[in-house]
Amino acid sequence: MSWLSHEMLATIWFVLVFVLLIGYAVLDGFDLGVGALHLLARGDHERRVSMNSIGPVWDGNEVWLLTGGGALFAAFPPVYAAVFSGFYLALMLLLLALIARAVAMEFRSKVESPRWRRVWDVAFSAGSLLAAVLFGVAFGNIVRGIPINADGDFAGTFLGLLNPYSVSVGVFCLLVFLLHGAIYLAMKSDGDLHRRTARLIKPLYFTVLGMWVGVTLFTAVAAPRTFSRAFDQPLTYLLLPLLVGSLLYLPKAACACKPRYGRALIASGTLIATLMSLAAVGMFPELVPSSLGPFFSLHIHEHSSSTRTLLTMLVIAGIGMPLVIAYTAIIYRAFRGKVVLTEESY
Amino acid sequence: MNVELLSRLQFALTIGFHFLFPPITIGLAWLLVAVEYNAWRKATLPDGQAWDRAGRFFGKILGLTFAVGVATGIPMEFQFGTNWSRYSKFVGDIFGAPLAAEGVLAFFLESGFLGLYLFGRDRVAKKWHVVSILMVALGSTLSAFWILVANSWMQTPAGFRVFQGRAELTSFTEAVFNPSMWPRFTHTLSACLVCGSFVMLAISAWLVRRNRGDLVALKTLRLSLAVGLVSSILVAFPSGHEHARQVARTQPEKFAAIEGLYTTQTSAPLAIFGYPTDRPPDLKARIEIPGMLSWLAFGDLHAKVRGINEFPEEDRPPLWMTFVSFHNMVILGLYFQFVTLLACVQWYRGKLPTGRRLLTVLVWSAPLPLIACQFGWVTAEVGRQPWIVYGLMRSADAFSSTLTLGEVWASLVMFGLIYVLLGALYLFLLFRKVRHGPGDAGRPLPAVEVSQKGLVTA
């Protein structure tokens, strides 16, 4: 396999790490969106429908994050180490949010008390919302660049992570997930909950559209190198039409007389995927740009694992991921259609 | 108080708490494969109903336990990077791969199919439902495999070289199948079966004690008793024994610490009781069997076993903690064999369902295998100190140097508080579910409506 040089493998793994993180955003994105919308559901029945719409699939969706983190660790250990220790407090908050989201669903309906149920409804919603914002803030910081010093360590502060650009990306991420989640929930619910959720799609869409323009402009200002570098890459000229296309198609699918929510969900998923891909294309070959100067950025070629490790991992991924896609598709198919509450439901 | 100590404390706390739940879910998942298989094959027989109810009942308990296991598991994946960044940079080329493999090959499998198992019971054909719980059991076992591959590499690193400031992979198979991997995997897997079966056993015993004619509980009592007995034996022989022999071969100072052998000798005695002190290393109030340690460790009554005196002080693990943990684990292990054997004998005499005292003992025994697991892990991990990777990297050189004391205090307190809360909530909901019993599994959860005035109408 001499044509698979270390450089090639590092590039492949740059792509694969992003594929895993994009997979996470597209799948758990609607879970977090549904969660963030949860308190708009009224009454016990609607709230149970809301939770059970993602009940069978959220755990599998969350695994994409774990695998993405594991892949980052395996392929780019110094990057994993620098980012995770650097974003320490933010990550601890994220863990708190994800733990709250997970246990809230499991615990909520197990006791008949309305107060008990309300506490877990709030925990579920707050956890989902906080996680969505934190992911956006983290992503914004990575795109913009963080202070990485000569030792490859994070040299900044927690408050430094809350800069205007990253916070705006955090809010944008939340809104995109809300839109994505609303489409999913409209698809899975009926009756009054469906009607109210469906009505949210249009205003959410226009907010996302407006913010997209704003954040794009802001990116040109806050991360000029990454922004301009994207336009040097041929892939961008494939991704941009895809992005615009999904933005144009989404309202047609979701807000038509006979809405096609499945297709609208594919559009919102494509939106998420293309946005993240464009960022990745602009950042390549720096996995984490350093705001202290491009010399300190974490380039994939100098901060990746050995050829042997990258190759072994590729074989494992090559065997494992097609299986994952196959059985995940089968499992989703088993739960197609509107939510039906049974004895087994949350 | 420094970042290293607090980070070690935090890791111990988070992994200790997390490891209360996977042993239950792994054991319970395999037991449920048997339950659901019976429910499927015997669907048309009168037995089938009882197995079906057992599946619904213990399935809910699996779901509850799995959720807390997942919630407490995510921090583990992150913690290598957050608190042990120098470790991650040094060993990432080797250590990261099993973790990623765990995600790709195990987590997706168990989490994906758990959704199908828990929510798809009445949606898919029973055959596929049985397949789903089999996949959950398989996935969680594979997860145990890969994480033990990673942890075993920390104990007996292999298949690597140190090059340009990091440990670099030279052979994936050697790294995966390192000298301690198989004994530790088989031992841990057996332990998980003990944990899961003792939980099912305790719950079944409680239900039978309440109603000796409870058809569902009688079936699960018998199943968990059989699995409990076999796994209690296996966890000690051969897996526990082989594991100890491997430690004697590959980590002599850990072996000396856990066995309380402080001077190198041939025909080394086995200490079955003693009180270890650190300075100077001594075993007070000892009760010993001459020659036994040499024989157990190396199969030769006259074999030389290395004592702690051979190793420089800075390379010795904490003596008291490793000795006490190891011996308490072994004592508990003997108890598991004894109590399951006794219960089996009583079962064959037809006296178990009416034996209130033994049933009560079985109920109270539920947490003991979990405690034994905690003792085992303390033995393994504290016994490896001062090394984070045995012979290669010390814990003192491994923690994240960019963290401040305040940051680690904040996260430690956060985990401490939420885990106490989670633990309490888990037990509260578990006991509620058990009190409800499997017979009530057929009723849907009542909806609770709250009117605008805050009045509750069911």
mmCIF file of C-alpha atoms in Angstrom, chain A residues 6 20 42-45 48 52 55-71 73-75 77-82 84-89 91-96 98-99 102-103 106-107 109-114 116-118 120 149 151-155 158 188 302-310 312-313 316-317 319-321 323-324 327-328 330-331 333-340 342-346, chain B residues 7 10 53 56 60 63-68 70-89 91-101 103-124 146 166 168-172 400-403 406-408 410-412 414-415 418-419 421-422 425-426 428-429 432-433 436 441-450 456:
data_model
loop_
_atom_site.group_PDB
_atom_site.id
_atom_site.type_symbol
_atom_site.label_atom_id
_atom_site.label_comp_id
_atom_site.label_asym_id
_atom_site.label_seq_id
_atom_site.Cartn_x
_atom_site.Cartn_y
_atom_site.Cartn_z
ATOM 1 C CA HIS A 6 1.292 9.185 5.622
ATOM 2 C CA LEU A 20 -18.245 11.585 12.070
ATOM 3 C CA ARG A 42 -48.563 21.330 26.162
ATOM 4 C CA GLY A 43 -49.933 18.710 28.455
ATOM 5 C CA ASP A 44 -48.627 15.317 29.443
ATOM 6 C CA HIS A 45 -49.578 13.508 26.256
ATOM 7 C CA ARG A 48 -44.565 12.246 25.986
ATOM 8 C CA ASN A 52 -40.799 9.437 22.291
ATOM 9 C CA GLY A 55 -36.797 7.841 22.109
ATOM 10 C CA PRO A 56 -35.661 4.858 20.016
ATOM 11 C CA VAL A 57 -32.904 6.699 18.131
ATOM 12 C CA TRP A 58 -31.266 9.379 20.294
ATOM 13 C CA ASP A 59 -28.791 7.049 22.012
ATOM 14 C CA GLY A 60 -27.474 5.655 18.731
ATOM 15 C CA ASN A 61 -27.269 9.209 17.387
ATOM 16 C CA GLU A 62 -25.175 10.336 20.328
ATOM 17 C CA VAL A 63 -22.644 7.572 19.599
ATOM 18 C CA TRP A 64 -21.493 9.577 16.557
ATOM 19 C CA LEU A 65 -20.064 12.140 19.001
ATOM 20 C CA LEU A 66 -18.249 9.487 21.015
ATOM 21 C CA THR A 67 -16.855 7.861 17.899
ATOM 22 C CA GLY A 68 -15.853 11.249 16.496
ATOM 23 C CA GLY A 69 -14.006 12.014 19.718
ATOM 24 C CA GLY A 70 -12.425 8.567 19.715
ATOM 25 C CA ALA A 71 -11.347 8.978 16.087
ATOM 26 C CA PHE A 73 -7.938 10.806 19.758
ATOM 27 C CA ALA A 74 -6.714 7.934 17.613
ATOM 28 C CA ALA A 75 -5.780 9.915 14.504
ATOM 29 C CA PRO A 77 -3.780 12.729 19.632
ATOM 30 C CA PRO A 78 -2.077 16.123 20.164
ATOM 31 C CA VAL A 79 -5.144 17.901 18.768
ATOM 32 C CA TYR A 80 -7.498 15.882 20.989
ATOM 33 C CA ALA A 81 -5.281 16.648 23.979
ATOM 34 C CA ALA A 82 -4.944 20.376 23.282
ATOM 35 C CA PHE A 84 -10.133 18.907 25.229
ATOM 36 C CA SER A 85 -7.876 20.233 27.986
ATOM 37 C CA GLY A 86 -8.133 23.747 26.552
ATOM 38 C CA PHE A 87 -11.923 23.771 26.448
ATOM 39 C CA TYR A 88 -12.030 22.267 29.947
ATOM 40 C CA LEU A 89 -14.837 24.187 31.637
ATOM 41 C CA LEU A 91 -16.614 20.633 28.035
ATOM 42 C CA MET A 92 -17.627 20.032 31.644
ATOM 43 C CA LEU A 93 -20.724 22.163 31.028
ATOM 44 C CA LEU A 94 -21.391 20.175 27.876
ATOM 45 C CA LEU A 95 -21.135 16.924 29.829
ATOM 46 C CA LEU A 96 -23.584 18.275 32.368
ATOM 47 C CA LEU A 98 -25.696 15.756 27.866
ATOM 48 C CA ILE A 99 -26.085 13.871 31.160
ATOM 49 C CA ALA A 102 -30.059 11.538 28.765
ATOM 50 C CA VAL A 103 -31.425 10.835 32.229
ATOM 51 C CA GLU A 106 -35.454 7.965 31.087
ATOM 52 C CA PHE A 107 -36.689 9.293 34.426
ATOM 53 C CA SER A 109 -42.577 9.452 33.051
ATOM 54 C CA LYS A 110 -41.680 6.926 35.714
ATOM 55 C CA VAL A 111 -43.495 8.810 38.480
ATOM 56 C CA GLU A 112 -47.064 10.127 38.250
ATOM 57 C CA SER A 113 -46.375 13.415 40.024
ATOM 58 C CA PRO A 114 -46.773 16.490 37.767
ATOM 59 C CA TRP A 116 -41.600 15.416 39.027
ATOM 60 C CA ARG A 117 -42.492 15.420 35.332
ATOM 61 C CA ARG A 118 -42.120 19.174 35.035
ATOM 62 C CA TRP A 120 -37.456 16.516 34.026
ATOM 63 C CA ASN A 149 1.334 28.057 21.889
ATOM 64 C CA ASP A 151 4.165 23.531 22.990
ATOM 65 C CA GLY A 152 0.920 22.771 21.197
ATOM 66 C CA ASP A 153 -1.060 23.634 24.323
ATOM 67 C CA PHE A 154 -4.077 25.884 24.720
ATOM 68 C CA ALA A 155 -2.920 29.184 26.162
ATOM 69 C CA PHE A 158 -12.648 30.089 29.382
ATOM 70 C CA LYS A 188 -43.487 12.422 13.812
ATOM 71 C CA GLU A 302 2.726 17.113 12.000
ATOM 72 C CA HIS A 303 0.150 16.227 14.628
ATOM 73 C CA SER A 304 -1.208 12.910 13.434
ATOM 74 C CA SER A 305 -0.593 9.347 14.495
ATOM 75 C CA SER A 306 1.809 6.988 12.756
ATOM 76 C CA THR A 307 1.130 5.509 9.348
ATOM 77 C CA ARG A 308 0.534 2.101 10.886
ATOM 78 C CA THR A 309 -2.093 3.424 13.284
ATOM 79 C CA LEU A 310 -3.907 5.457 10.630
ATOM 80 C CA THR A 312 -5.202 0.065 10.995
ATOM 81 C CA MET A 313 -7.914 2.534 11.959
ATOM 82 C CA ILE A 316 -11.513 -0.924 11.237
ATOM 83 C CA ALA A 317 -13.603 2.010 10.020
ATOM 84 C CA ILE A 319 -15.405 -2.720 8.131
ATOM 85 C CA GLY A 320 -17.418 -1.061 10.866
ATOM 86 C CA MET A 321 -19.023 2.012 9.330
ATOM 87 C CA LEU A 323 -22.355 -2.084 8.985
ATOM 88 C CA VAL A 324 -23.343 0.849 11.171
ATOM 89 C CA TYR A 327 -28.324 -1.467 10.615
ATOM 90 C CA THR A 328 -29.002 2.139 11.598
ATOM 91 C CA ILE A 330 -32.988 -0.686 9.287
ATOM 92 C CA ILE A 331 -33.648 0.483 12.842
ATOM 93 C CA ARG A 333 -37.184 2.158 9.242
ATOM 94 C CA ALA A 334 -38.729 0.084 12.022
ATOM 95 C CA PHE A 335 -39.850 3.313 13.690
ATOM 96 C CA ARG A 336 -41.126 5.189 10.657
ATOM 97 C CA GLY A 337 -44.413 7.017 10.897
ATOM 98 C CA LYS A 338 -46.085 8.959 13.658
ATOM 99 C CA VAL A 339 -45.277 8.354 17.304
ATOM 100 C CA VAL A 340 -47.496 5.743 18.939
ATOM 101 C CA THR A 342 -47.257 2.119 24.106
ATOM 102 C CA GLU A 343 -46.435 0.445 27.397
ATOM 103 C CA GLU A 344 -42.800 0.520 26.292
ATOM 104 C CA SER A 345 -42.652 4.293 25.704
ATOM 105 C CA TYR A 346 -40.951 6.897 27.845
ATOM 106 C CA SER B 7 -7.451 14.672 38.539
ATOM 107 C CA GLN B 10 -11.900 12.727 39.688
ATOM 108 C CA ARG B 53 -43.673 -10.640 31.233
ATOM 109 C CA ARG B 56 -40.896 -6.636 29.705
ATOM 110 C CA LYS B 60 -37.315 -1.823 31.694
ATOM 111 C CA GLY B 63 -33.209 0.455 30.027
ATOM 112 C CA LEU B 64 -32.974 2.413 33.271
ATOM 113 C CA THR B 65 -29.519 1.043 34.083
ATOM 114 C CA PHE B 66 -28.249 1.505 30.537
ATOM 115 C CA ALA B 67 -29.317 5.176 30.498
ATOM 116 C CA VAL B 68 -27.317 5.947 33.630
ATOM 117 C CA VAL B 70 -24.386 5.928 29.040
ATOM 118 C CA ALA B 71 -24.759 9.229 30.892
ATOM 119 C CA THR B 72 -21.798 8.437 33.162
ATOM 120 C CA GLY B 73 -19.794 6.907 30.332
ATOM 121 C CA ILE B 74 -19.516 9.992 28.127
ATOM 122 C CA PRO B 75 -17.308 11.853 30.638
ATOM 123 C CA MET B 76 -14.843 8.949 30.478
ATOM 124 C CA GLU B 77 -14.224 9.375 26.767
ATOM 125 C CA PHE B 78 -13.579 13.073 27.282
ATOM 126 C CA GLN B 79 -11.495 12.771 30.437
ATOM 127 C CA PHE B 80 -8.351 11.390 28.818
ATOM 128 C CA GLY B 81 -8.142 14.632 26.872
ATOM 129 C CA THR B 82 -9.382 17.056 29.531
ATOM 130 C CA ASN B 83 -7.337 15.923 32.536
ATOM 131 C CA TRP B 84 -4.621 13.682 31.075
ATOM 132 C CA SER B 85 -3.478 15.591 27.990
ATOM 133 C CA ARG B 86 0.207 14.710 28.373
ATOM 134 C CA TYR B 87 -0.759 11.045 28.639
ATOM 135 C CA SER B 88 -2.948 11.379 25.556
ATOM 136 C CA LYS B 89 -0.154 12.953 23.541
ATOM 137 C CA VAL B 91 0.252 7.146 24.102
ATOM 138 C CA GLY B 92 -2.363 8.378 21.623
ATOM 139 C CA ASP B 93 -0.822 6.516 18.704
ATOM 140 C CA ILE B 94 -1.637 3.242 20.467
ATOM 141 C CA PHE B 95 -4.295 4.011 23.061
ATOM 142 C CA GLY B 96 -6.662 5.997 20.831
ATOM 143 C CA ALA B 97 -7.273 3.165 18.392
ATOM 144 C CA PRO B 98 -9.082 0.728 20.761
ATOM 145 C CA LEU B 99 -11.245 3.610 21.962
ATOM 146 C CA ALA B 100 -12.237 4.493 18.414
ATOM 147 C CA ALA B 101 -12.781 0.805 17.680
ATOM 148 C CA GLY B 103 -17.132 3.400 19.223
ATOM 149 C CA VAL B 104 -17.323 2.008 15.707
ATOM 150 C CA LEU B 105 -17.757 -1.668 16.504
ATOM 151 C CA ALA B 106 -19.492 -1.710 19.885
ATOM 152 C CA PHE B 107 -21.251 1.494 20.945
ATOM 153 C CA PHE B 108 -23.223 1.828 17.716
ATOM 154 C CA LEU B 109 -24.269 -1.814 17.938
ATOM 155 C CA GLU B 110 -25.468 -1.747 21.541
ATOM 156 C CA SER B 111 -27.071 1.708 21.466
ATOM 157 C CA GLY B 112 -28.706 1.254 18.086
ATOM 158 C CA PHE B 113 -30.252 -2.096 18.891
ATOM 159 C CA LEU B 114 -31.199 -1.082 22.434
ATOM 160 C CA GLY B 115 -33.625 1.384 20.872
ATOM 161 C CA LEU B 116 -35.122 -1.438 18.849
ATOM 162 C CA TYR B 117 -35.239 -3.756 21.871
ATOM 163 C CA LEU B 118 -36.854 -1.285 24.265
ATOM 164 C CA PHE B 119 -39.226 0.482 21.895
ATOM 165 C CA GLY B 120 -39.824 -2.072 19.174
ATOM 166 C CA ARG B 121 -41.182 -4.919 21.255
ATOM 167 C CA ASP B 122 -44.675 -4.579 19.849
ATOM 168 C CA ARG B 123 -43.590 -3.281 16.451
ATOM 169 C CA VAL B 124 -41.347 -5.993 15.055
ATOM 170 C CA TRP B 146 -12.028 -2.896 23.530
ATOM 171 C CA ARG B 166 5.905 9.339 21.954
ATOM 172 C CA GLU B 168 4.514 4.494 18.538
ATOM 173 C CA LEU B 169 2.653 1.427 17.332
ATOM 174 C CA THR B 170 4.854 -1.294 15.851
ATOM 175 C CA SER B 171 2.308 -4.119 15.839
ATOM 176 C CA PHE B 172 -1.447 -3.740 16.273
ATOM 177 C CA SER B 400 -2.815 18.173 31.899
ATOM 178 C CA SER B 401 -0.285 20.826 32.850
ATOM 179 C CA THR B 402 -2.398 23.727 31.552
ATOM 180 C CA LEU B 403 -5.233 23.173 34.033
ATOM 181 C CA GLY B 406 -9.799 25.945 40.438
ATOM 182 C CA GLU B 407 -10.937 24.324 37.204
ATOM 183 C CA VAL B 408 -10.388 20.806 38.505
ATOM 184 C CA ALA B 410 -15.067 22.883 39.922
ATOM 185 C CA SER B 411 -15.437 19.756 37.808
ATOM 186 C CA LEU B 412 -14.741 17.423 40.731
ATOM 187 C CA MET B 414 -19.834 19.029 39.853
ATOM 188 C CA PHE B 415 -19.369 15.311 39.288
ATOM 189 C CA ILE B 418 -24.614 15.063 40.210
ATOM 190 C CA TYR B 419 -23.446 11.493 40.733
ATOM 191 C CA LEU B 421 -28.094 12.702 42.889
ATOM 192 C CA LEU B 422 -28.077 10.239 39.990
ATOM 193 C CA LEU B 425 -32.609 8.686 41.725
ATOM 194 C CA TYR B 426 -31.543 5.406 40.140
ATOM 195 C CA PHE B 428 -35.446 5.242 43.950
ATOM 196 C CA LEU B 429 -36.756 4.375 40.478
ATOM 197 C CA ARG B 432 -40.307 1.524 42.621
ATOM 198 C CA LYS B 433 -40.178 -0.667 39.545
ATOM 199 C CA HIS B 436 -44.643 -2.727 41.006
ATOM 200 C CA ALA B 441 -46.197 -4.698 33.201
ATOM 201 C CA GLY B 442 -49.359 -4.772 31.109
ATOM 202 C CA ARG B 443 -50.761 -1.438 32.216
ATOM 203 C CA PRO B 444 -49.797 1.721 30.334
ATOM 204 C CA LEU B 445 -48.530 4.678 32.337
ATOM 205 C CA PRO B 446 -51.431 6.903 33.354
ATOM 206 C CA ALA B 447 -51.397 10.392 31.888
ATOM 207 C CA VAL B 448 -51.406 13.245 34.325
ATOM 208 C CA GLU B 449 -53.152 16.442 33.290
ATOM 209 C CA VAL B 450 -52.636 19.702 35.114
ATOM 210 C CA VAL B 456 -54.444 17.485 38.970
#
